[in-house]
Amino acid sequence: MPARKFTVLIIPEGSHRVRRFSLQRTLVKAIAVAGVALVLGGCLLVADYLRVRVDRGELEYLRVHNRSQEQDLHRLAAKVEDLRQEMVVLAQNDAKVRVMAQLTRPKGDSLTGVGGPPEADAVAEFSHLQQQIDDVRRAIDLRRESQEEIRGVLNDQSSLLAAKPVGWPVKGWMTSSFGMRRSPFTGKRKMHEGLDIAARTGTPIYATADGIVSQAGTRSGYGKLVVVEHGYGYKTYYGHNSKIFVQVGQRLKRGDKIAAVGNTGRSTGPHLHYEVHLNGVPLNPKKYL
Ligand SMILES: [Zn+2]
């Protein structure tokens, strides 16, 4: 059975009276519990204080960090806006080139000249920024497609230019032109499907456009004949040659030497019989000289 009461004695030095206190057991227990609670509470307070101090430091750091990120965002937005403006200029140049190449405006060209100031709200600014980056991305794709289209058209145009017969195939003088004439052999009226250019035998004959030799040999009437395919429906004929310098399948550039003037086939004297055909129809070569 534990004691119900405690007695505390206070014994001073010398001859003073001894003091004694009588304490209930429950009271002693209560005092002990209160002491422990006090110490624990103190510890918690100190811990809490330390945590607040750490948090405050972190908060300060985050504030500074946030401010610098906001500035970065502004700078980035300004750069993207610059890019966008450059793309607008490129789009305008592209449009001019397309007009020159006789192409229509590309579909879905959404870039406009208006930019708009940076948004005040960081979230709004961020989504605005993303949209602008998407715009620039799309604009770059469009420019790329457009450039390829323009290049294709210019290639076509330059190969068409290279394929179209131009100039005199030989140095000489015209003796018979394209059209109906009385045949020097039969005396009957007959279509003359080319141009006769007289020159001394052996005078060099040149291809009047880029192409591929499709015939190189003797053919009745034409004598030693060279035919060149130029593409785009163009073909040229060079007849009555004394010599042929090319072979079937050979690639030619305009101005390449292909034959020498002669008097082979149905011919009354050394001359070149020159024909220009477009889509199988003989045309007046005079228009191509
Ligand atoms: Zn002729």
Tab-separated table of C-alpha atoms and ligand atoms in Angstrom:
chain	number	residue	atom	x	y	z
A	1	MET	CA	0.000	0.000	0.000
A	2	PRO	CA	1.787	3.248	-1.181
A	3	ALA	CA	1.838	6.220	1.142
A	4	ARG	CA	-1.054	8.688	0.754
A	5	LYS	CA	0.944	11.614	2.037
A	6	PHE	CA	4.466	12.990	1.756
A	7	THR	CA	6.149	15.211	4.297
A	8	VAL	CA	8.684	17.798	3.176
A	9	LEU	CA	11.115	19.036	5.806
A	10	ILE	CA	12.975	22.305	5.416
A	11	ILE	CA	15.872	22.400	7.859
A	12	PRO	CA	17.654	25.770	8.064
A	13	GLU	CA	21.205	26.046	9.433
A	14	GLY	CA	21.675	27.265	12.949
A	15	SER	CA	18.991	27.287	15.579
A	16	HIS	CA	16.006	28.277	13.439
A	17	ARG	CA	12.887	26.290	13.567
A	18	VAL	CA	12.442	23.349	11.208
A	19	ARG	CA	9.525	23.787	8.807
A	20	ARG	CA	7.476	20.881	7.669
A	21	PHE	CA	4.851	20.596	4.921
A	22	SER	CA	2.494	17.839	4.417
A	23	LEU	CA	1.651	17.069	0.743
A	24	GLN	CA	-1.105	14.881	-0.692
A	25	ARG	CA	0.193	12.139	-3.069
A	26	THR	CA	-2.175	13.325	-5.871
A	27	LEU	CA	-0.787	16.838	-5.614
A	28	VAL	CA	2.798	15.530	-6.033
A	29	LYS	CA	1.679	13.556	-9.074
A	30	ALA	CA	-0.041	16.616	-10.553
A	31	ILE	CA	3.075	18.749	-10.060
A	32	ALA	CA	5.235	16.097	-11.769
A	33	VAL	CA	2.859	15.830	-14.775
A	34	ALA	CA	2.694	19.621	-15.071
A	35	GLY	CA	6.514	19.797	-15.069
A	36	VAL	CA	6.850	17.230	-17.840
A	37	ALA	CA	4.103	18.969	-19.876
A	38	LEU	CA	5.877	22.303	-19.480
A	39	VAL	CA	9.205	20.912	-20.666
A	40	LEU	CA	7.539	19.164	-23.680
A	41	GLY	CA	5.589	22.308	-24.579
A	42	GLY	CA	8.776	24.340	-24.456
A	43	CYS	CA	10.515	21.908	-26.775
A	44	LEU	CA	7.619	22.051	-29.276
A	45	LEU	CA	7.634	25.850	-29.219
A	46	VAL	CA	11.357	25.981	-29.922
A	47	ALA	CA	10.987	23.439	-32.779
A	48	ASP	CA	8.114	25.421	-34.263
A	49	TYR	CA	10.110	28.651	-34.045
A	50	LEU	CA	13.062	27.044	-35.816
A	51	ARG	CA	10.782	25.730	-38.564
A	52	VAL	CA	9.230	29.164	-39.102
A	53	ARG	CA	12.707	30.665	-39.395
A	54	VAL	CA	13.665	28.072	-42.045
A	55	ASP	CA	10.348	28.624	-43.888
A	56	ARG	CA	10.852	32.371	-43.921
A	57	GLY	CA	14.291	31.960	-45.494
A	58	GLU	CA	12.841	29.656	-48.082
A	59	LEU	CA	9.968	32.031	-48.767
A	60	GLU	CA	12.411	34.878	-49.329
A	61	TYR	CA	14.425	32.707	-51.731
A	62	LEU	CA	11.280	31.670	-53.603
A	63	ARG	CA	10.171	35.292	-53.895
A	64	VAL	CA	13.485	36.319	-55.438
A	65	HIS	CA	13.474	33.242	-57.659
A	66	ASN	CA	9.917	33.906	-58.775
A	67	ARG	CA	10.759	37.509	-59.631
A	68	SER	CA	13.743	36.463	-61.748
A	69	GLN	CA	11.647	33.808	-63.484
A	70	GLU	CA	9.036	36.407	-64.260
A	71	GLN	CA	11.735	38.597	-65.806
A	72	ASP	CA	13.010	35.610	-67.799
A	73	LEU	CA	9.478	35.015	-69.051
A	74	HIS	CA	9.196	38.647	-70.155
A	75	ARG	CA	12.507	38.447	-71.990
A	76	LEU	CA	11.471	35.183	-73.636
A	77	ALA	CA	8.140	36.680	-74.684
A	78	ALA	CA	9.967	39.629	-76.239
A	79	LYS	CA	12.274	37.295	-78.169
A	80	VAL	CA	9.367	35.197	-79.427
A	81	GLU	CA	7.603	38.364	-80.523
A	82	ASP	CA	10.771	39.365	-82.448
A	83	LEU	CA	10.794	35.955	-84.147
A	84	ARG	CA	7.145	36.312	-84.998
A	85	GLN	CA	7.746	39.718	-86.553
A	86	GLU	CA	10.630	38.304	-88.596
A	87	MET	CA	8.344	35.529	-89.812
A	88	VAL	CA	5.799	38.184	-90.825
A	89	VAL	CA	8.474	39.905	-92.950
A	90	LEU	CA	9.484	36.536	-94.452
A	91	ALA	CA	5.834	35.774	-95.208
A	92	GLN	CA	5.491	39.128	-96.991
A	93	ASN	CA	8.637	38.480	-99.058
A	94	ASP	CA	7.396	34.993	-99.808
A	95	ALA	CA	4.072	36.408	-101.009
A	96	LYS	CA	5.911	38.762	-103.407
A	97	VAL	CA	8.018	35.900	-104.824
A	98	ARG	CA	4.878	33.809	-105.232
A	99	VAL	CA	3.258	36.606	-107.227
A	100	MET	CA	6.348	36.707	-109.485
A	101	ALA	CA	6.220	32.914	-109.878
A	102	GLN	CA	2.470	33.254	-110.616
A	103	LEU	CA	1.487	31.148	-107.613
A	104	THR	CA	-1.571	31.708	-105.441
A	105	ARG	CA	-1.398	32.611	-101.777
A	106	PRO	CA	-0.725	29.493	-99.646
A	107	LYS	CA	-3.681	28.214	-97.633
A	108	GLY	CA	-3.830	28.628	-93.848
A	109	ASP	CA	-1.379	31.508	-93.644
A	110	SER	CA	-2.464	32.805	-90.237
A	111	LEU	CA	0.413	35.144	-89.410
A	112	THR	CA	-0.618	38.761	-89.253
A	113	GLY	CA	1.340	41.924	-88.642
A	114	VAL	CA	-0.288	42.687	-85.292
A	115	GLY	CA	1.550	41.439	-82.204
A	116	GLY	CA	0.018	42.869	-79.028
A	117	PRO	CA	1.781	43.849	-75.785
A	118	PRO	CA	2.912	41.196	-73.275
A	119	GLU	CA	0.096	40.133	-70.912
A	120	ALA	CA	0.190	41.382	-67.314
A	121	ASP	CA	-0.792	38.039	-65.798
A	122	ALA	CA	2.023	35.490	-65.789
A	123	VAL	CA	-0.294	32.525	-66.516
A	124	ALA	CA	-1.988	34.364	-69.371
A	125	GLU	CA	1.404	35.464	-70.629
A	126	PHE	CA	2.640	31.891	-70.549
A	127	SER	CA	-0.262	30.565	-72.618
A	128	HIS	CA	0.079	33.547	-74.972
A	129	LEU	CA	3.761	32.677	-75.334
A	130	GLN	CA	2.967	29.060	-76.123
A	131	GLN	CA	0.442	30.128	-78.730
A	132	GLN	CA	2.966	32.467	-80.323
A	133	ILE	CA	5.566	29.694	-80.453
A	134	ASP	CA	2.952	27.458	-82.148
A	135	ASP	CA	2.212	30.288	-84.622
A	136	VAL	CA	5.900	30.668	-85.471
A	137	ARG	CA	6.265	26.892	-85.831
A	138	ARG	CA	3.320	26.776	-88.236
A	139	ALA	CA	4.631	29.771	-90.161
A	140	ILE	CA	8.016	28.092	-90.594
A	141	ASP	CA	6.325	24.958	-91.974
A	142	LEU	CA	4.283	27.060	-94.394
A	143	ARG	CA	7.376	28.947	-95.585
A	144	ARG	CA	9.209	25.681	-96.148
A	145	GLU	CA	6.347	24.266	-98.239
A	146	SER	CA	6.038	27.509	-100.151
A	147	GLN	CA	9.775	27.664	-100.889
A	148	GLU	CA	9.690	24.126	-102.231
A	149	GLU	CA	6.720	24.963	-104.425
A	150	ILE	CA	8.472	28.079	-105.759
A	151	ARG	CA	11.662	26.120	-106.410
A	152	GLY	CA	9.641	23.516	-108.321
A	153	VAL	CA	7.985	26.172	-110.486
A	154	LEU	CA	11.306	27.921	-111.192
A	155	ASN	CA	12.914	24.578	-112.082
A	156	ASP	CA	10.035	23.840	-114.451
A	157	GLN	CA	10.339	27.290	-115.980
A	158	SER	CA	14.094	27.028	-116.449
A	159	SER	CA	13.839	23.569	-117.997
A	160	LEU	CA	11.036	24.831	-120.248
A	161	LEU	CA	13.331	27.693	-121.298
A	162	ALA	CA	16.132	25.195	-121.929
A	163	ALA	CA	13.751	22.961	-123.931
A	164	LYS	CA	12.375	25.664	-126.220
A	165	PRO	CA	14.302	25.966	-129.533
A	166	VAL	CA	16.025	29.333	-129.914
A	167	GLY	CA	18.203	30.854	-132.640
A	168	TRP	CA	19.794	29.734	-135.887
A	169	PRO	CA	21.097	26.145	-136.005
A	170	VAL	CA	23.659	27.101	-138.659
A	171	LYS	CA	25.308	30.221	-140.103
A	172	GLY	CA	23.815	30.739	-143.542
A	173	TRP	CA	20.969	32.354	-145.444
A	174	MET	CA	17.354	31.351	-145.750
A	175	THR	CA	16.528	29.987	-149.199
A	176	SER	CA	13.089	28.490	-148.665
A	177	SER	CA	10.561	29.226	-145.959
A	178	PHE	CA	7.869	27.243	-144.161
A	179	GLY	CA	4.534	26.722	-145.920
A	180	MET	CA	2.990	25.680	-149.251
A	181	ARG	CA	5.424	25.777	-152.176
A	182	ARG	CA	5.972	24.238	-155.564
A	183	SER	CA	8.192	21.187	-155.184
A	184	PRO	CA	11.535	21.639	-157.007
A	185	PHE	CA	11.381	17.905	-157.888
A	186	THR	CA	7.750	17.218	-158.907
A	187	GLY	CA	6.548	20.755	-159.681
A	188	LYS	CA	3.409	20.068	-157.570
A	189	ARG	CA	2.290	22.318	-154.722
A	190	LYS	CA	3.370	20.699	-151.465
A	191	MET	CA	3.670	21.676	-147.829
A	192	HIS	CA	7.243	22.558	-146.832
A	193	GLU	CA	7.335	21.700	-143.144
A	194	GLY	CA	10.613	23.427	-142.359
A	195	LEU	CA	13.059	26.109	-143.226
A	196	ASP	CA	15.964	25.761	-145.654
A	197	ILE	CA	19.204	27.486	-144.690
A	198	ALA	CA	21.924	27.391	-147.318
A	199	ALA	CA	25.568	27.095	-146.261
A	200	ARG	CA	28.788	25.550	-147.557
A	201	THR	CA	29.138	21.801	-147.141
A	202	GLY	CA	30.769	21.022	-143.792
A	203	THR	CA	29.466	24.121	-141.994
A	204	PRO	CA	28.725	23.040	-138.385
A	205	ILE	CA	25.103	22.661	-137.245
A	206	TYR	CA	24.196	23.240	-133.596
A	207	ALA	CA	21.287	22.012	-131.435
A	208	THR	CA	18.910	24.923	-130.769
A	209	ALA	CA	17.817	23.655	-127.315
A	210	ASP	CA	18.720	21.093	-124.627
A	211	GLY	CA	17.484	17.594	-125.372
A	212	ILE	CA	18.169	13.980	-126.245
A	213	VAL	CA	19.000	12.672	-129.742
A	214	SER	CA	16.095	10.460	-130.849
A	215	GLN	CA	17.214	9.797	-134.449
A	216	ALA	CA	20.645	9.938	-136.063
A	217	GLY	CA	20.861	8.295	-139.499
A	218	THR	CA	19.633	8.265	-143.056
A	219	ARG	CA	15.923	8.689	-143.787
A	220	SER	CA	14.303	8.910	-147.197
A	221	GLY	CA	13.984	12.493	-148.422
A	222	TYR	CA	15.835	13.925	-145.402
A	223	GLY	CA	19.149	12.189	-146.192
A	224	LYS	CA	21.376	12.137	-143.111
A	225	LEU	CA	18.975	13.319	-140.423
A	226	VAL	CA	19.278	14.218	-136.735
A	227	VAL	CA	16.118	14.523	-134.601
A	228	VAL	CA	16.326	15.921	-131.075
A	229	GLU	CA	13.627	15.515	-128.372
A	230	HIS	CA	13.572	18.530	-126.041
A	231	GLY	CA	10.671	17.708	-123.736
A	232	TYR	CA	7.550	19.869	-123.217
A	233	GLY	CA	6.418	18.597	-126.625
A	234	TYR	CA	9.318	20.174	-128.575
A	235	LYS	CA	11.286	18.312	-131.259
A	236	THR	CA	13.730	19.632	-133.871
A	237	TYR	CA	14.782	18.061	-137.216
A	238	TYR	CA	18.069	18.706	-138.997
A	239	GLY	CA	18.212	17.197	-142.529
A	240	HIS	CA	20.467	16.762	-145.602
A	241	ASN	CA	23.652	16.622	-143.474
A	242	SER	CA	27.000	15.512	-144.877
A	243	LYS	CA	28.113	14.210	-141.465
A	244	ILE	CA	26.424	13.353	-138.147
A	245	PHE	CA	28.415	13.831	-134.919
A	246	VAL	CA	25.886	12.467	-132.399
A	247	GLN	CA	24.303	9.147	-131.491
A	248	VAL	CA	20.760	8.161	-130.522
A	249	GLY	CA	20.252	8.631	-126.763
A	250	GLN	CA	22.967	11.257	-126.427
A	251	ARG	CA	22.141	14.179	-124.140
A	252	LEU	CA	22.639	17.609	-125.666
A	253	LYS	CA	22.964	21.168	-124.467
A	254	ARG	CA	21.813	24.070	-126.581
A	255	GLY	CA	24.723	24.992	-128.883
A	256	ASP	CA	26.267	21.501	-129.024
A	257	LYS	CA	27.612	20.618	-132.489
A	258	ILE	CA	25.479	17.788	-133.932
A	259	ALA	CA	26.140	17.612	-137.689
A	260	ALA	CA	27.693	19.280	-140.766
A	261	VAL	CA	25.793	20.834	-143.692
A	262	GLY	CA	25.505	18.590	-146.727
A	263	ASN	CA	23.442	17.669	-149.774
A	264	THR	CA	22.156	14.188	-148.866
A	265	GLY	CA	18.573	13.048	-149.580
A	266	ARG	CA	16.184	15.091	-151.744
A	267	SER	CA	18.281	18.208	-151.991
A	268	THR	CA	19.279	20.535	-154.822
A	269	GLY	CA	22.387	21.962	-153.112
A	270	PRO	CA	24.120	22.052	-149.756
A	271	HIS	CA	21.680	23.378	-147.149
A	272	LEU	CA	20.131	22.528	-143.795
A	273	HIS	CA	16.462	21.582	-143.721
A	274	TYR	CA	15.344	22.633	-140.211
A	275	GLU	CA	11.990	21.719	-138.634
A	276	VAL	CA	10.486	22.619	-135.261
A	277	HIS	CA	7.619	20.427	-134.009
A	278	LEU	CA	5.381	21.095	-131.018
A	279	ASN	CA	3.240	18.144	-129.872
A	280	GLY	CA	3.766	16.452	-133.238
A	281	VAL	CA	2.758	19.478	-135.322
A	282	PRO	CA	5.377	21.256	-137.490
A	283	LEU	CA	5.535	24.982	-136.715
A	284	ASN	CA	7.177	27.805	-138.625
A	285	PRO	CA	10.815	27.710	-137.379
A	286	LYS	CA	11.120	31.415	-138.233
A	287	LYS	CA	9.272	32.152	-134.973
A	288	TYR	CA	12.044	30.394	-133.064
A	289	LEU	CA	15.060	31.997	-134.760
B	1	ZN	ZN	13.528	21.926	-146.726
